[in-house]
C-alpha cells in the first residue's frame, strides 16, 4: 500500500453523534436509516466483500446469533461495496453450501446493504484508504434507540470480529443506561459495576463509609448488581 497517495478527506462519525442518515437498497428491501430503527438498538457493520472467507465466517456467526441480539432489542444491518445480486448470490451460497464450525443451512435474515456507490461507506468512515481504497474495513457502529452512536469498533480486513464481544458491548451499554453505572474491564452481567466519580470532598468521604460499596479508594468504588435484575431489565425474556 502506498502511504503517500493523497486521499479525499472524509469526516467520520464519532461516539455521541447522531447516526448519519441514508436511504439504501438491501437484501430485505429498502431502508431509511436510522428512522426505520427508532426504538431499537442497531449494530450497523461493514465487511470488505461478498464471497470472501473471513466475511463468510462472520455472517454465519452473526446470523446464528440474530435471535440473541433481537432478545436484547438489537437489530443487525450489514453493508459491503457490492451489488444486490452479488449479495443475494452469496447469501444463497452460504445457506446451500457452507458448513463451518457446526453451523450449516444458515439463513441471513437481517438486511445487507448494497453500496456500490460507496455513499454509505463514506458517510460512516468505512473506507480507510491506506487499508484498501475499494473495500470497506470491518467497522461496527452501535446505535441506540434514539439514533445516537454509542460505540464504534474498527477491525482490519484480515481480522474476523469477536461476536461475543459485540454482544457484551450491547449488554454493557444497556446496563449503563438502565442502572446509571459504568462497567469495568471484561464486565459481564452479574459482575460488580462501577459507580460514578465523587463530585465533592464530602461525597468522596461518604462513599468510603458506605457499607454497600466496595471502595478500593475514593475514586474507584464498585457495587453488586444482581445478574437477574440486570437481565430482567435489558433482555426481553
Ligand atoms: C475475507 O473476508 O476473507 C477477506 C476480505 C478481504 C481481504 C482479506 C480477507
PDB file of C-alpha atoms and ligand atoms in Angstrom:
ATOM      1  CA  UNK A   1       0.000   0.000   0.000  1.00  0.00           C
ATOM      2  CA  UNK A   2       1.341   3.444  -0.905  1.00  0.00           C
ATOM      3  CA  UNK A   3       1.099   5.622   2.204  1.00  0.00           C
ATOM      4  CA  UNK A   4       1.993   8.727   0.182  1.00  0.00           C
ATOM      5  CA  UNK A   5      -1.052   8.733  -2.088  1.00  0.00           C
ATOM      6  CA  UNK A   6      -3.303  11.678  -1.294  1.00  0.00           C
ATOM      7  CA  UNK A   7      -6.805  10.658  -0.344  1.00  0.00           C
ATOM      8  CA  UNK A   8     -10.002  12.600  -0.177  1.00  0.00           C
ATOM      9  CA  UNK A   9     -10.560  13.906   3.363  1.00  0.00           C
ATOM     10  CA  UNK A  10     -13.616  12.300   4.904  1.00  0.00           C
ATOM     11  CA  UNK A  11     -15.318  13.082   8.165  1.00  0.00           C
ATOM     12  CA  UNK A  12     -16.003  10.130  10.394  1.00  0.00           C
ATOM     13  CA  UNK A  13     -18.937   9.965  12.776  1.00  0.00           C
ATOM     14  CA  UNK A  14     -17.951   9.879  16.405  1.00  0.00           C
ATOM     15  CA  UNK A  15     -19.349   8.493  19.631  1.00  0.00           C
ATOM     16  CA  UNK A  16     -22.190  10.767  20.754  1.00  0.00           C
ATOM     17  CA  UNK A  17     -23.043  11.929  17.213  1.00  0.00           C
ATOM     18  CA  UNK A  18     -26.422  11.332  15.614  1.00  0.00           C
ATOM     19  CA  UNK A  19     -26.075   8.402  13.197  1.00  0.00           C
ATOM     20  CA  UNK A  20     -25.747   9.847   9.666  1.00  0.00           C
ATOM     21  CA  UNK A  21     -28.965   9.380   7.686  1.00  0.00           C
ATOM     22  CA  UNK A  22     -29.230   7.446   4.438  1.00  0.00           C
ATOM     23  CA  UNK A  23     -31.672   5.538   2.283  1.00  0.00           C
ATOM     24  CA  UNK A  24     -30.466   2.232   0.854  1.00  0.00           C
ATOM     25  CA  UNK A  25     -31.408  -0.887  -1.054  1.00  0.00           C
ATOM     26  CA  UNK A  26     -30.852  -4.076   0.950  1.00  0.00           C
ATOM     27  CA  UNK A  27     -31.441  -7.804   0.687  1.00  0.00           C
ATOM     28  CA  UNK A  28     -34.569  -7.242   2.798  1.00  0.00           C
ATOM     29  CA  UNK A  29     -35.931  -4.308   0.776  1.00  0.00           C
ATOM     30  CA  UNK A  30     -35.387  -0.559   1.052  1.00  0.00           C
ATOM     31  CA  UNK A  31     -34.443   1.026   4.347  1.00  0.00           C
ATOM     32  CA  UNK A  32     -34.453   4.557   5.675  1.00  0.00           C
ATOM     33  CA  UNK A  33     -31.719   4.700   8.278  1.00  0.00           C
ATOM     34  CA  UNK A  34     -31.829   5.306  11.218  1.00  0.00           C
ATOM     35  CA  UNK A  35     -35.509   6.336  11.172  1.00  0.00           C
ATOM     36  CA  UNK A  36     -36.701   2.762  10.488  1.00  0.00           C
ATOM     37  CA  UNK A  37     -34.840   1.582  13.587  1.00  0.00           C
ATOM     38  CA  UNK A  38     -36.139   4.142  16.077  1.00  0.00           C
ATOM     39  CA  UNK A  39     -36.860   2.416  19.379  1.00  0.00           C
ATOM     40  CA  UNK A  40     -34.321  -0.379  18.794  1.00  0.00           C
ATOM     41  CA  UNK A  41     -30.618  -0.683  19.277  1.00  0.00           C
ATOM     42  CA  UNK A  42     -28.916  -1.401  15.998  1.00  0.00           C
ATOM     43  CA  UNK A  43     -25.499  -2.653  15.002  1.00  0.00           C
ATOM     44  CA  UNK A  44     -24.529  -1.248  11.607  1.00  0.00           C
ATOM     45  CA  UNK A  45     -21.476  -3.125  10.380  1.00  0.00           C
ATOM     46  CA  UNK A  46     -19.437  -3.280   7.199  1.00  0.00           C
ATOM     47  CA  UNK A  47     -17.438  -6.087   5.666  1.00  0.00           C
ATOM     48  CA  UNK A  48     -14.899  -5.956   2.812  1.00  0.00           C
ATOM     49  CA  UNK A  49     -16.567  -8.083   0.156  1.00  0.00           C
ATOM     50  CA  UNK A  50     -19.034 -10.860  -0.616  1.00  0.00           C
ATOM     51  CA  UNK A  51     -17.681 -14.356  -1.363  1.00  0.00           C
ATOM     52  CA  UNK A  52     -14.661 -13.968   0.910  1.00  0.00           C
ATOM     53  CA  UNK A  53     -13.832 -16.419   3.684  1.00  0.00           C
ATOM     54  CA  UNK A  54     -13.461 -14.228   6.767  1.00  0.00           C
ATOM     55  CA  UNK A  55     -16.679 -12.388   5.883  1.00  0.00           C
ATOM     56  CA  UNK A  56     -18.472 -15.676   5.340  1.00  0.00           C
ATOM     57  CA  UNK A  57     -17.439 -16.920   8.790  1.00  0.00           C
ATOM     58  CA  UNK A  58     -18.637 -13.619  10.269  1.00  0.00           C
ATOM     59  CA  UNK A  59     -22.005 -13.667   8.539  1.00  0.00           C
ATOM     60  CA  UNK A  60     -22.660 -17.228   9.610  1.00  0.00           C
ATOM     61  CA  UNK A  61     -21.819 -16.334  13.198  1.00  0.00           C
ATOM     62  CA  UNK A  62     -23.890 -13.141  13.231  1.00  0.00           C
ATOM     63  CA  UNK A  63     -26.881 -14.832  11.586  1.00  0.00           C
ATOM     64  CA  UNK A  64     -26.715 -17.650  14.132  1.00  0.00           C
ATOM     65  CA  UNK A  65     -26.781 -15.060  16.940  1.00  0.00           C
ATOM     66  CA  UNK A  66     -29.519 -12.891  15.434  1.00  0.00           C
ATOM     67  CA  UNK A  67     -32.211 -14.079  17.869  1.00  0.00           C
ATOM     68  CA  UNK A  68     -29.872 -13.461  20.789  1.00  0.00           C
ATOM     69  CA  UNK A  69     -29.368  -9.859  19.646  1.00  0.00           C
ATOM     70  CA  UNK A  70     -33.108  -9.471  18.963  1.00  0.00           C
ATOM     71  CA  UNK A  71     -33.784 -10.542  22.540  1.00  0.00           C
ATOM     72  CA  UNK A  72     -31.638  -7.599  23.614  1.00  0.00           C
ATOM     73  CA  UNK A  73     -33.763  -5.355  21.331  1.00  0.00           C
ATOM     74  CA  UNK A  74     -30.828  -5.044  18.942  1.00  0.00           C
ATOM     75  CA  UNK A  75     -31.175  -5.309  15.158  1.00  0.00           C
ATOM     76  CA  UNK A  76     -28.356  -6.047  12.730  1.00  0.00           C
ATOM     77  CA  UNK A  77     -27.632  -4.270   9.450  1.00  0.00           C
ATOM     78  CA  UNK A  78     -24.685  -5.251   7.235  1.00  0.00           C
ATOM     79  CA  UNK A  79     -23.010  -3.430   4.348  1.00  0.00           C
ATOM     80  CA  UNK A  80     -20.394  -4.015   1.682  1.00  0.00           C
ATOM     81  CA  UNK A  81     -19.395  -2.304  -1.538  1.00  0.00           C
ATOM     82  CA  UNK A  82     -21.059  -4.967  -3.651  1.00  0.00           C
ATOM     83  CA  UNK A  83     -24.291  -5.016  -5.631  1.00  0.00           C
ATOM     84  CA  UNK A  84     -27.599  -6.510  -4.622  1.00  0.00           C
ATOM     85  CA  UNK A  85     -27.328  -9.553  -6.898  1.00  0.00           C
ATOM     86  CA  UNK A  86     -23.883 -10.393  -5.542  1.00  0.00           C
ATOM     87  CA  UNK A  87     -25.292 -10.152  -2.007  1.00  0.00           C
ATOM     88  CA  UNK A  88     -28.223 -12.406  -2.886  1.00  0.00           C
ATOM     89  CA  UNK A  89     -25.986 -14.976  -4.594  1.00  0.00           C
ATOM     90  CA  UNK A  90     -23.528 -15.003  -1.672  1.00  0.00           C
ATOM     91  CA  UNK A  91     -26.248 -15.408   0.973  1.00  0.00           C
ATOM     92  CA  UNK A  92     -27.805 -18.241  -1.070  1.00  0.00           C
ATOM     93  CA  UNK A  93     -24.413 -19.950  -1.308  1.00  0.00           C
ATOM     94  CA  UNK A  94     -23.914 -19.637   2.447  1.00  0.00           C
ATOM     95  CA  UNK A  95     -27.291 -21.274   3.073  1.00  0.00           C
ATOM     96  CA  UNK A  96     -26.977 -24.004   0.494  1.00  0.00           C
ATOM     97  CA  UNK A  97     -23.321 -24.978   0.605  1.00  0.00           C
ATOM     98  CA  UNK A  98     -21.303 -23.718   3.532  1.00  0.00           C
ATOM     99  CA  UNK A  99     -20.787 -25.682   6.704  1.00  0.00           C
ATOM    100  CA  UNK A 100     -18.473 -24.114   9.271  1.00  0.00           C
ATOM    101  CA  UNK A 101     -17.835 -24.899  12.939  1.00  0.00           C
ATOM    102  CA  UNK A 102     -21.088 -26.807  13.308  1.00  0.00           C
ATOM    103  CA  UNK A 103     -23.120 -24.070  11.579  1.00  0.00           C
ATOM    104  CA  UNK A 104     -24.936 -25.101   8.411  1.00  0.00           C
ATOM    105  CA  UNK A 105     -28.080 -24.219   6.498  1.00  0.00           C
ATOM    106  CA  UNK A 106     -27.598 -20.683   7.839  1.00  0.00           C
ATOM    107  CA  UNK A 107     -30.085 -18.132   6.578  1.00  0.00           C
ATOM    108  CA  UNK A 108     -29.117 -14.476   6.860  1.00  0.00           C
ATOM    109  CA  UNK A 109     -32.369 -12.686   7.607  1.00  0.00           C
ATOM    110  CA  UNK A 110     -31.007  -9.265   8.514  1.00  0.00           C
ATOM    111  CA  UNK A 111     -30.587  -6.654   5.771  1.00  0.00           C
ATOM    112  CA  UNK A 112     -27.367  -6.419   3.812  1.00  0.00           C
ATOM    113  CA  UNK A 113     -26.975  -3.014   2.141  1.00  0.00           C
ATOM    114  CA  UNK A 114     -25.722  -2.720  -1.428  1.00  0.00           C
ATOM    115  CA  UNK A 115     -23.304   0.165  -1.542  1.00  0.00           C
ATOM    116  CA  UNK A 116     -21.686   0.147  -4.954  1.00  0.00           C
ATOM    117  CA  UNK A 117     -21.633   3.962  -4.906  1.00  0.00           C
ATOM    118  CA  UNK A 118     -19.841   3.912  -1.504  1.00  0.00           C
ATOM    119  CA  UNK A 119     -22.310   6.549  -0.409  1.00  0.00           C
ATOM    120  CA  UNK A 120     -22.978   4.971   2.982  1.00  0.00           C
ATOM    121  CA  UNK A 121     -19.455   3.615   3.470  1.00  0.00           C
ATOM    122  CA  UNK A 122     -18.015   7.106   3.002  1.00  0.00           C
ATOM    123  CA  UNK A 123     -20.541   8.695   5.379  1.00  0.00           C
ATOM    124  CA  UNK A 124     -19.524   6.264   8.096  1.00  0.00           C
ATOM    125  CA  UNK A 125     -15.766   6.304   7.508  1.00  0.00           C
ATOM    126  CA  UNK A 126     -15.823   2.645   6.499  1.00  0.00           C
ATOM    127  CA  UNK A 127     -13.334   3.200   3.659  1.00  0.00           C
ATOM    128  CA  UNK A 128      -9.880   3.583   5.138  1.00  0.00           C
ATOM    129  CA  UNK A 129      -7.746   4.087   2.025  1.00  0.00           C
ATOM    130  CA  UNK A 130      -4.421   3.064   3.490  1.00  0.00           C
ATOM    131  CA  UNK A 131      -6.010  -0.307   4.247  1.00  0.00           C
ATOM    132  CA  UNK A 132      -7.972  -0.556   0.972  1.00  0.00           C
ATOM    133  CA  UNK A 133      -9.459   2.031  -1.380  1.00  0.00           C
ATOM    134  CA  UNK A 134     -12.425  -0.005  -2.602  1.00  0.00           C
ATOM    135  CA  UNK A 135     -13.220  -2.416   0.226  1.00  0.00           C
ATOM    136  CA  UNK A 136     -14.813  -1.350   3.496  1.00  0.00           C
ATOM    137  CA  UNK A 137     -12.917  -2.231   6.664  1.00  0.00           C
ATOM    138  CA  UNK A 138     -14.757  -4.206   9.337  1.00  0.00           C
ATOM    139  CA  UNK A 139     -16.492  -1.308  11.091  1.00  0.00           C
ATOM    140  CA  UNK A 140     -19.083  -1.783  13.831  1.00  0.00           C
ATOM    141  CA  UNK A 141     -21.378   1.062  14.914  1.00  0.00           C
ATOM    142  CA  UNK A 142     -23.585   0.582  17.993  1.00  0.00           C
ATOM    143  CA  UNK A 143     -26.551   2.932  17.665  1.00  0.00           C
ATOM    144  CA  UNK A 144     -29.074   3.455  20.452  1.00  0.00           C
ATOM    145  CA  UNK A 145     -32.889   3.647  20.192  1.00  0.00           C
ATOM    146  CA  UNK A 146     -32.668   7.439  19.753  1.00  0.00           C
ATOM    147  CA  UNK A 147     -30.291   7.128  16.792  1.00  0.00           C
ATOM    148  CA  UNK A 148     -27.145   8.161  18.691  1.00  0.00           C
ATOM    149  CA  UNK A 149     -23.834   6.402  18.055  1.00  0.00           C
ATOM    150  CA  UNK A 150     -22.759   4.918  21.377  1.00  0.00           C
ATOM    151  CA  UNK A 151     -19.706   2.835  20.489  1.00  0.00           C
ATOM    152  CA  UNK A 152     -17.553   2.187  17.432  1.00  0.00           C
ATOM    153  CA  UNK A 153     -15.098  -0.631  16.787  1.00  0.00           C
ATOM    154  CA  UNK A 154     -12.931  -0.987  13.692  1.00  0.00           C
ATOM    155  CA  UNK A 155     -11.048  -4.085  12.570  1.00  0.00           C
ATOM    156  CA  UNK A 156      -8.788  -4.500   9.546  1.00  0.00           C
ATOM    157  CA  UNK A 157      -9.626  -6.712   6.575  1.00  0.00           C
ATOM    158  CA  UNK A 158      -7.719  -9.746   7.822  1.00  0.00           C
ATOM    159  CA  UNK A 159      -9.250  -9.926  11.306  1.00  0.00           C
ATOM    160  CA  UNK A 160     -12.619 -11.580  11.939  1.00  0.00           C
ATOM    161  CA  UNK A 161     -14.641  -9.971  14.706  1.00  0.00           C
ATOM    162  CA  UNK A 162     -15.399 -11.474  18.117  1.00  0.00           C
ATOM    163  CA  UNK A 163     -19.201 -11.614  18.208  1.00  0.00           C
ATOM    164  CA  UNK A 164     -19.372 -12.419  21.905  1.00  0.00           C
ATOM    165  CA  UNK A 165     -17.662  -9.078  22.450  1.00  0.00           C
ATOM    166  CA  UNK A 166     -20.148  -7.271  20.207  1.00  0.00           C
ATOM    167  CA  UNK A 167     -22.993  -8.794  22.258  1.00  0.00           C
ATOM    168  CA  UNK A 168     -21.215  -7.865  25.504  1.00  0.00           C
ATOM    169  CA  UNK A 169     -20.948  -4.257  24.315  1.00  0.00           C
ATOM    170  CA  UNK A 170     -24.723  -4.087  23.722  1.00  0.00           C
ATOM    171  CA  UNK A 171     -25.461  -5.526  27.174  1.00  0.00           C
ATOM    172  CA  UNK A 172     -22.964  -3.199  28.868  1.00  0.00           C
ATOM    173  CA  UNK A 173     -24.324  -0.080  27.123  1.00  0.00           C
ATOM    174  CA  UNK A 174     -27.888  -1.035  28.062  1.00  0.00           C
ATOM    175  CA  UNK A 175     -26.852  -1.736  31.658  1.00  0.00           C
ATOM    176  CA  UNK A 176     -25.085   1.625  31.903  1.00  0.00           C
ATOM    177  CA  UNK A 177     -28.241   3.362  30.687  1.00  0.00           C
ATOM    178  CA  UNK A 178     -30.692   1.427  32.853  1.00  0.00           C
ATOM    179  CA  UNK A 179     -28.753   1.499  36.122  1.00  0.00           C
ATOM    180  CA  UNK A 180     -26.634   4.672  35.789  1.00  0.00           C
ATOM    181  CA  UNK A 181     -23.381   2.776  36.307  1.00  0.00           C
ATOM    182  CA  UNK A 182     -20.171   2.091  34.412  1.00  0.00           C
ATOM    183  CA  UNK A 183     -18.802  -1.354  33.677  1.00  0.00           C
ATOM    184  CA  UNK A 184     -15.222  -2.414  34.407  1.00  0.00           C
ATOM    185  CA  UNK A 185     -12.828  -4.396  32.256  1.00  0.00           C
ATOM    186  CA  UNK A 186     -14.279  -7.642  30.915  1.00  0.00           C
ATOM    187  CA  UNK A 187     -17.606  -6.983  32.673  1.00  0.00           C
ATOM    188  CA  UNK A 188     -20.424  -9.446  32.175  1.00  0.00           C
ATOM    189  CA  UNK A 189     -23.914  -9.392  33.728  1.00  0.00           C
ATOM    190  CA  UNK A 190     -23.623 -10.473  37.373  1.00  0.00           C
ATOM    191  CA  UNK A 191     -20.190  -8.867  37.848  1.00  0.00           C
ATOM    192  CA  UNK A 192     -19.808  -5.833  40.102  1.00  0.00           C
ATOM    193  CA  UNK A 193     -20.332  -2.446  38.442  1.00  0.00           C
ATOM    194  CA  UNK A 194     -18.625   0.894  38.947  1.00  0.00           C
ATOM    195  CA  UNK A 195     -20.389   3.907  40.370  1.00  0.00           C
ATOM    196  CA  UNK A 196     -19.725   7.395  39.000  1.00  0.00           C
ATOM    197  CA  UNK A 197     -16.953   9.616  40.361  1.00  0.00           C
ATOM    198  CA  UNK A 198     -17.409  11.593  43.568  1.00  0.00           C
ATOM    199  CA  UNK A 199     -18.302  15.225  42.839  1.00  0.00           C
ATOM    200  CA  UNK A 200     -17.090  16.712  46.108  1.00  0.00           C
ATOM    201  CA  UNK A 201     -14.821  16.063  49.086  1.00  0.00           C
ATOM    202  CA  UNK A 202     -17.796  15.131  51.261  1.00  0.00           C
ATOM    203  CA  UNK A 203     -19.051  12.803  48.508  1.00  0.00           C
ATOM    204  CA  UNK A 204     -15.636  11.140  48.456  1.00  0.00           C
ATOM    205  CA  UNK A 205     -15.757  10.688  52.252  1.00  0.00           C
ATOM    206  CA  UNK A 206     -19.350   9.359  52.217  1.00  0.00           C
ATOM    207  CA  UNK A 207     -18.643   6.704  49.657  1.00  0.00           C
ATOM    208  CA  UNK A 208     -15.647   5.428  51.621  1.00  0.00           C
ATOM    209  CA  UNK A 209     -18.045   4.906  54.555  1.00  0.00           C
ATOM    210  CA  UNK A 210     -20.904   3.365  52.550  1.00  0.00           C
ATOM    211  CA  UNK A 211     -21.201  -0.305  53.533  1.00  0.00           C
ATOM    212  CA  UNK A 212     -22.936  -1.179  50.229  1.00  0.00           C
ATOM    213  CA  UNK A 213     -19.917  -0.092  48.229  1.00  0.00           C
ATOM    214  CA  UNK A 214     -16.567  -1.739  47.815  1.00  0.00           C
ATOM    215  CA  UNK A 215     -14.144   1.172  47.516  1.00  0.00           C
ATOM    216  CA  UNK A 216     -10.582   0.381  46.536  1.00  0.00           C
ATOM    217  CA  UNK A 217     -10.043   4.110  47.041  1.00  0.00           C
ATOM    218  CA  UNK A 218     -12.368   7.144  46.923  1.00  0.00           C
ATOM    219  CA  UNK A 219     -12.236   7.290  43.115  1.00  0.00           C
ATOM    220  CA  UNK A 220     -12.734   3.575  42.466  1.00  0.00           C
ATOM    221  CA  UNK A 221     -15.895   2.168  44.028  1.00  0.00           C
ATOM    222  CA  UNK A 222     -17.859  -0.867  42.859  1.00  0.00           C
ATOM    223  CA  UNK A 223     -21.183  -2.278  43.945  1.00  0.00           C
ATOM    224  CA  UNK A 224     -23.027  -5.530  43.459  1.00  0.00           C
ATOM    225  CA  UNK A 225     -25.650  -5.656  40.713  1.00  0.00           C
ATOM    226  CA  UNK A 226     -27.623  -8.865  40.637  1.00  0.00           C
ATOM    227  CA  UNK A 227     -27.438 -10.745  37.343  1.00  0.00           C
ATOM    228  CA  UNK A 228     -31.173 -11.492  37.189  1.00  0.00           C
ATOM    229  CA  UNK A 229     -32.006  -7.861  37.933  1.00  0.00           C
ATOM    230  CA  UNK A 230     -29.799  -6.811  35.010  1.00  0.00           C
ATOM    231  CA  UNK A 231     -31.107  -9.417  32.595  1.00  0.00           C
ATOM    232  CA  UNK A 232     -34.764  -8.752  33.552  1.00  0.00           C
ATOM    233  CA  UNK A 233     -34.232  -5.118  32.628  1.00  0.00           C
ATOM    234  CA  UNK A 234     -32.175  -5.406  29.445  1.00  0.00           C
ATOM    235  CA  UNK A 235     -33.456  -8.611  27.817  1.00  0.00           C
ATOM    236  CA  UNK A 236     -36.967  -9.290  26.554  1.00  0.00           C
ATOM    237  CA  UNK A 237     -37.303 -12.758  28.104  1.00  0.00           C
TER     238      UNK A 237
HETATM  239  C1  LIG B   1     -12.105 -12.138   3.832  1.00  0.00           C
HETATM  240  O1  LIG B   1     -13.232 -11.820   4.230  1.00  0.00           O
HETATM  241  O2  LIG B   1     -11.725 -13.287   3.831  1.00  0.00           O
HETATM  242  C2  LIG B   1     -11.183 -11.076   3.375  1.00  0.00           C
HETATM  243  C3  LIG B   1     -11.659  -9.989   2.670  1.00  0.00           C
HETATM  244  C4  LIG B   1     -10.782  -9.034   2.227  1.00  0.00           C
HETATM  245  C5  LIG B   1      -9.429  -9.163   2.484  1.00  0.00           C
HETATM  246  C6  LIG B   1      -8.954 -10.235   3.224  1.00  0.00           C
HETATM  247  C7  LIG B   1      -9.836 -11.207   3.665  1.00  0.00           C
END
